[in-house]
């Protein structure tokens, strides 16, 4: 009877849990590649998209170059190029692995909030530059109107982004307060 139960367990893929982890890993890998593909379609470099997605789904949000190479089956040079890009756009940081000559690549805390906060600051700078440009080009010209409208659009986005970021921060603060109060 025990033999039949064990056989039945193997048939459905759940003999002793050994098949569960590979299935979860395969599903995670498929998700990771789908998300990386979306990032690539949105304009991010392909390898950077894959490295970012791998870091995002990793348990610690951090991996070494060797781990990324192995996980993604790409060369160390491809990892290096992707990390260089992700570092330039402030999506990842680098930290030294204690007792080693290796570095780990780490997703920043509150990555999306920080990313959009930086974009908001960029919108503000662009708005100011475009307002100045409208005056330089000539506020009563067709070009001046186009430049001024672009400035107005960036000012609008800046104001809306501030409101969205404030609401997000308040929401996360409330969640943290509720979690701490519940303990």
JSON list of C-alpha atoms in Angstrom, two decimals:
[
{"chain": "A", "resi": 1, "resn": "UNK", "atom": "CA", "xyz": [0.00, 0.00, 0.00]},
{"chain": "A", "resi": 2, "resn": "UNK", "atom": "CA", "xyz": [2.82, 2.39, 0.85]},
{"chain": "A", "resi": 3, "resn": "UNK", "atom": "CA", "xyz": [4.39, 1.71, -2.55]},
{"chain": "A", "resi": 4, "resn": "UNK", "atom": "CA", "xyz": [1.17, 2.76, -4.32]},
{"chain": "A", "resi": 5, "resn": "UNK", "atom": "CA", "xyz": [0.96, 6.00, -2.31]},
{"chain": "A", "resi": 6, "resn": "UNK", "atom": "CA", "xyz": [4.57, 6.85, -3.13]},
{"chain": "A", "resi": 7, "resn": "UNK", "atom": "CA", "xyz": [3.99, 6.01, -6.80]},
{"chain": "A", "resi": 8, "resn": "UNK", "atom": "CA", "xyz": [0.87, 8.15, -6.87]},
{"chain": "A", "resi": 9, "resn": "UNK", "atom": "CA", "xyz": [2.86, 10.99, -5.28]},
{"chain": "A", "resi": 10, "resn": "UNK", "atom": "CA", "xyz": [5.48, 10.77, -8.00]},
{"chain": "A", "resi": 11, "resn": "UNK", "atom": "CA", "xyz": [2.85, 10.73, -10.73]},
{"chain": "A", "resi": 12, "resn": "UNK", "atom": "CA", "xyz": [1.34, 14.04, -9.63]},
{"chain": "A", "resi": 13, "resn": "UNK", "atom": "CA", "xyz": [4.77, 15.65, -9.16]},
{"chain": "A", "resi": 14, "resn": "UNK", "atom": "CA", "xyz": [4.67, 15.93, -5.37]},
{"chain": "A", "resi": 15, "resn": "UNK", "atom": "CA", "xyz": [6.63, 12.96, -4.07]},
{"chain": "A", "resi": 16, "resn": "UNK", "atom": "CA", "xyz": [8.52, 14.72, -1.28]},
{"chain": "A", "resi": 17, "resn": "UNK", "atom": "CA", "xyz": [8.52, 18.36, -2.31]},
{"chain": "A", "resi": 18, "resn": "UNK", "atom": "CA", "xyz": [11.55, 18.04, -4.56]},
{"chain": "A", "resi": 19, "resn": "UNK", "atom": "CA", "xyz": [9.53, 18.91, -7.68]},
{"chain": "A", "resi": 20, "resn": "UNK", "atom": "CA", "xyz": [7.80, 21.92, -6.11]},
{"chain": "A", "resi": 21, "resn": "UNK", "atom": "CA", "xyz": [10.91, 24.14, -5.96]},
{"chain": "A", "resi": 22, "resn": "UNK", "atom": "CA", "xyz": [11.96, 23.52, -9.59]},
{"chain": "A", "resi": 23, "resn": "UNK", "atom": "CA", "xyz": [8.40, 24.26, -10.73]},
{"chain": "A", "resi": 24, "resn": "UNK", "atom": "CA", "xyz": [8.37, 27.48, -8.70]},
{"chain": "A", "resi": 25, "resn": "UNK", "atom": "CA", "xyz": [11.81, 28.37, -10.08]},
{"chain": "A", "resi": 26, "resn": "UNK", "atom": "CA", "xyz": [10.61, 27.76, -13.64]},
{"chain": "A", "resi": 27, "resn": "UNK", "atom": "CA", "xyz": [7.52, 29.91, -13.06]},
{"chain": "A", "resi": 28, "resn": "UNK", "atom": "CA", "xyz": [9.66, 32.63, -11.50]},
{"chain": "A", "resi": 29, "resn": "UNK", "atom": "CA", "xyz": [12.05, 32.49, -14.48]},
{"chain": "A", "resi": 30, "resn": "UNK", "atom": "CA", "xyz": [9.12, 32.81, -16.91]},
{"chain": "A", "resi": 31, "resn": "UNK", "atom": "CA", "xyz": [7.73, 35.78, -14.97]},
{"chain": "A", "resi": 32, "resn": "UNK", "atom": "CA", "xyz": [11.18, 37.36, -14.80]},
{"chain": "A", "resi": 33, "resn": "UNK", "atom": "CA", "xyz": [11.63, 37.08, -18.58]},
{"chain": "A", "resi": 34, "resn": "UNK", "atom": "CA", "xyz": [8.12, 38.41, -19.25]},
{"chain": "A", "resi": 35, "resn": "UNK", "atom": "CA", "xyz": [8.73, 41.43, -17.02]},
{"chain": "A", "resi": 36, "resn": "UNK", "atom": "CA", "xyz": [12.16, 42.00, -18.60]},
{"chain": "A", "resi": 37, "resn": "UNK", "atom": "CA", "xyz": [10.51, 41.90, -22.01]},
{"chain": "A", "resi": 38, "resn": "UNK", "atom": "CA", "xyz": [8.02, 44.58, -20.91]},
{"chain": "A", "resi": 39, "resn": "UNK", "atom": "CA", "xyz": [10.88, 46.77, -19.64]},
{"chain": "A", "resi": 40, "resn": "UNK", "atom": "CA", "xyz": [12.70, 46.30, -22.96]},
{"chain": "A", "resi": 41, "resn": "UNK", "atom": "CA", "xyz": [9.59, 47.26, -24.92]},
{"chain": "A", "resi": 42, "resn": "UNK", "atom": "CA", "xyz": [9.36, 50.38, -22.75]},
{"chain": "A", "resi": 43, "resn": "UNK", "atom": "CA", "xyz": [12.89, 51.38, -23.81]},
{"chain": "A", "resi": 44, "resn": "UNK", "atom": "CA", "xyz": [15.28, 49.83, -21.30]},
{"chain": "A", "resi": 45, "resn": "UNK", "atom": "CA", "xyz": [18.28, 47.94, -22.69]},
{"chain": "A", "resi": 46, "resn": "UNK", "atom": "CA", "xyz": [17.58, 44.20, -23.01]},
{"chain": "A", "resi": 47, "resn": "UNK", "atom": "CA", "xyz": [20.34, 42.90, -20.71]},
{"chain": "A", "resi": 48, "resn": "UNK", "atom": "CA", "xyz": [19.68, 45.65, -18.18]},
{"chain": "A", "resi": 49, "resn": "UNK", "atom": "CA", "xyz": [16.01, 44.62, -18.18]},
{"chain": "A", "resi": 50, "resn": "UNK", "atom": "CA", "xyz": [16.90, 41.00, -17.52]},
{"chain": "A", "resi": 51, "resn": "UNK", "atom": "CA", "xyz": [19.40, 41.85, -14.76]},
{"chain": "A", "resi": 52, "resn": "UNK", "atom": "CA", "xyz": [16.93, 44.24, -13.12]},
{"chain": "A", "resi": 53, "resn": "UNK", "atom": "CA", "xyz": [14.16, 41.62, -13.24]},
{"chain": "A", "resi": 54, "resn": "UNK", "atom": "CA", "xyz": [16.51, 38.98, -11.77]},
{"chain": "A", "resi": 55, "resn": "UNK", "atom": "CA", "xyz": [17.40, 41.29, -8.89]},
{"chain": "A", "resi": 56, "resn": "UNK", "atom": "CA", "xyz": [13.75, 42.15, -8.36]},
{"chain": "A", "resi": 57, "resn": "UNK", "atom": "CA", "xyz": [12.69, 38.51, -7.96]},
{"chain": "A", "resi": 58, "resn": "UNK", "atom": "CA", "xyz": [15.72, 37.47, -5.91]},
{"chain": "A", "resi": 59, "resn": "UNK", "atom": "CA", "xyz": [14.93, 36.93, -2.25]},
{"chain": "A", "resi": 60, "resn": "UNK", "atom": "CA", "xyz": [17.48, 39.48, -1.00]},
{"chain": "A", "resi": 61, "resn": "UNK", "atom": "CA", "xyz": [17.15, 41.95, -3.88]},
{"chain": "A", "resi": 62, "resn": "UNK", "atom": "CA", "xyz": [20.91, 41.58, -4.33]},
{"chain": "A", "resi": 63, "resn": "UNK", "atom": "CA", "xyz": [23.20, 39.28, -6.30]},
{"chain": "A", "resi": 64, "resn": "UNK", "atom": "CA", "xyz": [26.86, 39.06, -7.31]},
{"chain": "A", "resi": 65, "resn": "UNK", "atom": "CA", "xyz": [27.98, 39.20, -10.91]},
{"chain": "A", "resi": 66, "resn": "UNK", "atom": "CA", "xyz": [28.63, 35.45, -10.85]},
{"chain": "A", "resi": 67, "resn": "UNK", "atom": "CA", "xyz": [25.12, 34.76, -9.52]},
{"chain": "A", "resi": 68, "resn": "UNK", "atom": "CA", "xyz": [23.56, 36.97, -12.18]},
{"chain": "A", "resi": 69, "resn": "UNK", "atom": "CA", "xyz": [25.65, 35.30, -14.91]},
{"chain": "A", "resi": 70, "resn": "UNK", "atom": "CA", "xyz": [24.56, 31.87, -13.75]},
{"chain": "A", "resi": 71, "resn": "UNK", "atom": "CA", "xyz": [20.91, 32.79, -13.20]},
{"chain": "A", "resi": 72, "resn": "UNK", "atom": "CA", "xyz": [20.53, 34.48, -16.58]},
{"chain": "A", "resi": 73, "resn": "UNK", "atom": "CA", "xyz": [23.03, 32.33, -18.49]},
{"chain": "A", "resi": 74, "resn": "UNK", "atom": "CA", "xyz": [24.86, 35.40, -19.75]},
{"chain": "A", "resi": 75, "resn": "UNK", "atom": "CA", "xyz": [28.50, 36.41, -19.79]},
{"chain": "A", "resi": 76, "resn": "UNK", "atom": "CA", "xyz": [30.13, 38.43, -17.03]},
{"chain": "A", "resi": 77, "resn": "UNK", "atom": "CA", "xyz": [30.69, 41.17, -19.65]},
{"chain": "A", "resi": 78, "resn": "UNK", "atom": "CA", "xyz": [26.93, 41.31, -20.32]},
{"chain": "A", "resi": 79, "resn": "UNK", "atom": "CA", "xyz": [26.28, 41.58, -16.57]},
{"chain": "A", "resi": 80, "resn": "UNK", "atom": "CA", "xyz": [28.86, 44.35, -16.30]},
{"chain": "A", "resi": 81, "resn": "UNK", "atom": "CA", "xyz": [27.29, 46.38, -19.12]},
{"chain": "A", "resi": 82, "resn": "UNK", "atom": "CA", "xyz": [23.80, 45.93, -17.67]},
{"chain": "A", "resi": 83, "resn": "UNK", "atom": "CA", "xyz": [24.94, 46.95, -14.20]},
{"chain": "A", "resi": 84, "resn": "UNK", "atom": "CA", "xyz": [26.71, 50.00, -15.60]},
{"chain": "A", "resi": 85, "resn": "UNK", "atom": "CA", "xyz": [23.44, 51.12, -17.24]},
{"chain": "A", "resi": 86, "resn": "UNK", "atom": "CA", "xyz": [21.31, 50.34, -14.17]},
{"chain": "A", "resi": 87, "resn": "UNK", "atom": "CA", "xyz": [23.76, 52.25, -11.96]},
{"chain": "A", "resi": 88, "resn": "UNK", "atom": "CA", "xyz": [23.68, 55.27, -14.28]},
{"chain": "A", "resi": 89, "resn": "UNK", "atom": "CA", "xyz": [19.89, 55.46, -14.03]},
{"chain": "A", "resi": 90, "resn": "UNK", "atom": "CA", "xyz": [20.04, 54.87, -10.25]},
{"chain": "A", "resi": 91, "resn": "UNK", "atom": "CA", "xyz": [18.12, 51.60, -10.20]},
{"chain": "A", "resi": 92, "resn": "UNK", "atom": "CA", "xyz": [20.86, 49.58, -8.51]},
{"chain": "A", "resi": 93, "resn": "UNK", "atom": "CA", "xyz": [23.75, 50.18, -6.17]},
{"chain": "A", "resi": 94, "resn": "UNK", "atom": "CA", "xyz": [26.94, 48.29, -5.46]},
{"chain": "A", "resi": 95, "resn": "UNK", "atom": "CA", "xyz": [28.06, 47.02, -2.08]},
{"chain": "A", "resi": 96, "resn": "UNK", "atom": "CA", "xyz": [31.14, 45.07, -1.08]},
{"chain": "A", "resi": 97, "resn": "UNK", "atom": "CA", "xyz": [30.71, 41.48, 0.10]},
{"chain": "A", "resi": 98, "resn": "UNK", "atom": "CA", "xyz": [32.51, 41.30, 3.48]},
{"chain": "A", "resi": 99, "resn": "UNK", "atom": "CA", "xyz": [35.47, 38.91, 3.50]},
{"chain": "A", "resi": 100, "resn": "UNK", "atom": "CA", "xyz": [35.55, 38.75, -0.27]},
{"chain": "A", "resi": 101, "resn": "UNK", "atom": "CA", "xyz": [36.85, 40.64, -3.28]},
{"chain": "A", "resi": 102, "resn": "UNK", "atom": "CA", "xyz": [33.37, 40.56, -4.81]},
{"chain": "A", "resi": 103, "resn": "UNK", "atom": "CA", "xyz": [30.64, 43.12, -5.02]},
{"chain": "A", "resi": 104, "resn": "UNK", "atom": "CA", "xyz": [26.91, 42.58, -4.82]},
{"chain": "A", "resi": 105, "resn": "UNK", "atom": "CA", "xyz": [24.48, 44.57, -6.91]},
{"chain": "A", "resi": 106, "resn": "UNK", "atom": "CA", "xyz": [21.55, 45.75, -4.85]},
{"chain": "A", "resi": 107, "resn": "UNK", "atom": "CA", "xyz": [18.18, 47.23, -5.64]},
{"chain": "A", "resi": 108, "resn": "UNK", "atom": "CA", "xyz": [17.70, 50.50, -3.82]},
{"chain": "A", "resi": 109, "resn": "UNK", "atom": "CA", "xyz": [15.09, 50.60, -1.03]},
{"chain": "A", "resi": 110, "resn": "UNK", "atom": "CA", "xyz": [11.81, 52.11, -2.18]},
{"chain": "A", "resi": 111, "resn": "UNK", "atom": "CA", "xyz": [13.15, 51.91, -5.72]},
{"chain": "A", "resi": 112, "resn": "UNK", "atom": "CA", "xyz": [10.08, 53.15, -7.58]},
{"chain": "A", "resi": 113, "resn": "UNK", "atom": "CA", "xyz": [9.35, 55.98, -5.17]},
{"chain": "A", "resi": 114, "resn": "UNK", "atom": "CA", "xyz": [12.95, 57.19, -5.44]},
{"chain": "A", "resi": 115, "resn": "UNK", "atom": "CA", "xyz": [12.97, 56.76, -9.22]},
{"chain": "A", "resi": 116, "resn": "UNK", "atom": "CA", "xyz": [9.83, 58.82, -9.69]},
{"chain": "A", "resi": 117, "resn": "UNK", "atom": "CA", "xyz": [11.02, 61.39, -7.17]},
{"chain": "A", "resi": 118, "resn": "UNK", "atom": "CA", "xyz": [14.14, 61.88, -9.33]},
{"chain": "A", "resi": 119, "resn": "UNK", "atom": "CA", "xyz": [11.93, 62.07, -12.45]},
{"chain": "A", "resi": 120, "resn": "UNK", "atom": "CA", "xyz": [9.84, 64.70, -10.70]},
{"chain": "A", "resi": 121, "resn": "UNK", "atom": "CA", "xyz": [12.97, 66.77, -10.05]},
{"chain": "A", "resi": 122, "resn": "UNK", "atom": "CA", "xyz": [13.87, 66.37, -13.71]},
{"chain": "A", "resi": 123, "resn": "UNK", "atom": "CA", "xyz": [10.41, 67.60, -14.76]},
{"chain": "A", "resi": 124, "resn": "UNK", "atom": "CA", "xyz": [10.90, 70.67, -12.59]},
{"chain": "A", "resi": 125, "resn": "UNK", "atom": "CA", "xyz": [14.27, 71.47, -14.19]},
{"chain": "A", "resi": 126, "resn": "UNK", "atom": "CA", "xyz": [12.87, 70.92, -17.68]},
{"chain": "A", "resi": 127, "resn": "UNK", "atom": "CA", "xyz": [9.87, 73.16, -16.93]},
{"chain": "A", "resi": 128, "resn": "UNK", "atom": "CA", "xyz": [12.14, 76.00, -15.81]},
{"chain": "A", "resi": 129, "resn": "UNK", "atom": "CA", "xyz": [14.44, 75.58, -18.80]},
{"chain": "A", "resi": 130, "resn": "UNK", "atom": "CA", "xyz": [11.48, 75.54, -21.20]},
{"chain": "A", "resi": 131, "resn": "UNK", "atom": "CA", "xyz": [9.93, 78.67, -19.64]},
{"chain": "A", "resi": 132, "resn": "UNK", "atom": "CA", "xyz": [13.27, 80.43, -20.15]},
{"chain": "A", "resi": 133, "resn": "UNK", "atom": "CA", "xyz": [13.41, 79.02, -23.68]},
{"chain": "A", "resi": 134, "resn": "UNK", "atom": "CA", "xyz": [9.97, 80.38, -24.49]},
{"chain": "A", "resi": 135, "resn": "UNK", "atom": "CA", "xyz": [11.18, 83.88, -23.57]},
{"chain": "A", "resi": 136, "resn": "UNK", "atom": "CA", "xyz": [14.36, 83.44, -25.62]},
{"chain": "A", "resi": 137, "resn": "UNK", "atom": "CA", "xyz": [12.57, 82.07, -28.69]},
{"chain": "A", "resi": 138, "resn": "UNK", "atom": "CA", "xyz": [9.93, 84.75, -28.40]},
{"chain": "A", "resi": 139, "resn": "UNK", "atom": "CA", "xyz": [6.75, 84.34, -26.40]},
{"chain": "A", "resi": 140, "resn": "UNK", "atom": "CA", "xyz": [4.62, 85.76, -29.22]},
{"chain": "A", "resi": 141, "resn": "UNK", "atom": "CA", "xyz": [5.95, 83.37, -31.88]},
{"chain": "A", "resi": 142, "resn": "UNK", "atom": "CA", "xyz": [4.55, 79.95, -32.85]},
{"chain": "A", "resi": 143, "resn": "UNK", "atom": "CA", "xyz": [7.77, 78.34, -31.58]},
{"chain": "A", "resi": 144, "resn": "UNK", "atom": "CA", "xyz": [7.54, 80.29, -28.32]},
{"chain": "A", "resi": 145, "resn": "UNK", "atom": "CA", "xyz": [3.96, 79.08, -27.81]},
{"chain": "A", "resi": 146, "resn": "UNK", "atom": "CA", "xyz": [5.01, 75.45, -28.44]},
{"chain": "A", "resi": 147, "resn": "UNK", "atom": "CA", "xyz": [7.90, 75.73, -26.00]},
{"chain": "A", "resi": 148, "resn": "UNK", "atom": "CA", "xyz": [5.66, 77.45, -23.40]},
{"chain": "A", "resi": 149, "resn": "UNK", "atom": "CA", "xyz": [3.00, 74.76, -23.76]},
{"chain": "A", "resi": 150, "resn": "UNK", "atom": "CA", "xyz": [5.65, 72.09, -23.28]},
{"chain": "A", "resi": 151, "resn": "UNK", "atom": "CA", "xyz": [6.79, 73.91, -20.12]},
{"chain": "A", "resi": 152, "resn": "UNK", "atom": "CA", "xyz": [3.18, 74.07, -18.95]},
{"chain": "A", "resi": 153, "resn": "UNK", "atom": "CA", "xyz": [2.80, 70.33, -19.53]},
{"chain": "A", "resi": 154, "resn": "UNK", "atom": "CA", "xyz": [5.95, 69.55, -17.50]},
{"chain": "A", "resi": 155, "resn": "UNK", "atom": "CA", "xyz": [4.78, 71.88, -14.73]},
{"chain": "A", "resi": 156, "resn": "UNK", "atom": "CA", "xyz": [1.46, 70.03, -14.68]},
{"chain": "A", "resi": 157, "resn": "UNK", "atom": "CA", "xyz": [3.22, 66.64, -14.51]},
{"chain": "A", "resi": 158, "resn": "UNK", "atom": "CA", "xyz": [5.49, 67.94, -11.75]},
{"chain": "A", "resi": 159, "resn": "UNK", "atom": "CA", "xyz": [2.50, 69.08, -9.65]},
{"chain": "A", "resi": 160, "resn": "UNK", "atom": "CA", "xyz": [0.58, 65.85, -10.22]},
{"chain": "A", "resi": 161, "resn": "UNK", "atom": "CA", "xyz": [3.65, 63.70, -9.52]},
{"chain": "A", "resi": 162, "resn": "UNK", "atom": "CA", "xyz": [4.18, 65.48, -6.21]},
{"chain": "A", "resi": 163, "resn": "UNK", "atom": "CA", "xyz": [0.59, 64.72, -5.19]},
{"chain": "A", "resi": 164, "resn": "UNK", "atom": "CA", "xyz": [0.91, 61.08, -6.22]},
{"chain": "A", "resi": 165, "resn": "UNK", "atom": "CA", "xyz": [4.22, 60.66, -4.37]},
{"chain": "A", "resi": 166, "resn": "UNK", "atom": "CA", "xyz": [2.80, 62.31, -1.26]},
{"chain": "A", "resi": 167, "resn": "UNK", "atom": "CA", "xyz": [-0.21, 59.97, -1.30]},
{"chain": "A", "resi": 168, "resn": "UNK", "atom": "CA", "xyz": [2.03, 56.93, -1.78]},
{"chain": "A", "resi": 169, "resn": "UNK", "atom": "CA", "xyz": [4.30, 57.96, 1.11]},
{"chain": "A", "resi": 170, "resn": "UNK", "atom": "CA", "xyz": [1.27, 58.54, 3.38]},
{"chain": "A", "resi": 171, "resn": "UNK", "atom": "CA", "xyz": [-0.13, 55.14, 2.41]},
{"chain": "A", "resi": 172, "resn": "UNK", "atom": "CA", "xyz": [3.13, 53.32, 3.18]},
{"chain": "A", "resi": 173, "resn": "UNK", "atom": "CA", "xyz": [3.55, 55.25, 6.45]},
{"chain": "A", "resi": 174, "resn": "UNK", "atom": "CA", "xyz": [0.01, 54.24, 7.48]},
{"chain": "A", "resi": 175, "resn": "UNK", "atom": "CA", "xyz": [0.75, 50.59, 6.62]},
{"chain": "A", "resi": 176, "resn": "UNK", "atom": "CA", "xyz": [3.95, 50.66, 8.70]},
{"chain": "A", "resi": 177, "resn": "UNK", "atom": "CA", "xyz": [2.12, 52.28, 11.59]},
{"chain": "A", "resi": 178, "resn": "UNK", "atom": "CA", "xyz": [-0.67, 49.69, 11.41]},
{"chain": "A", "resi": 179, "resn": "UNK", "atom": "CA", "xyz": [1.86, 46.84, 11.26]},
{"chain": "A", "resi": 180, "resn": "UNK", "atom": "CA", "xyz": [3.81, 48.16, 14.24]},
{"chain": "A", "resi": 181, "resn": "UNK", "atom": "CA", "xyz": [0.66, 48.80, 16.26]},
{"chain": "A", "resi": 182, "resn": "UNK", "atom": "CA", "xyz": [-0.62, 45.29, 15.51]},
{"chain": "A", "resi": 183, "resn": "UNK", "atom": "CA", "xyz": [2.48, 43.57, 16.91]}
]
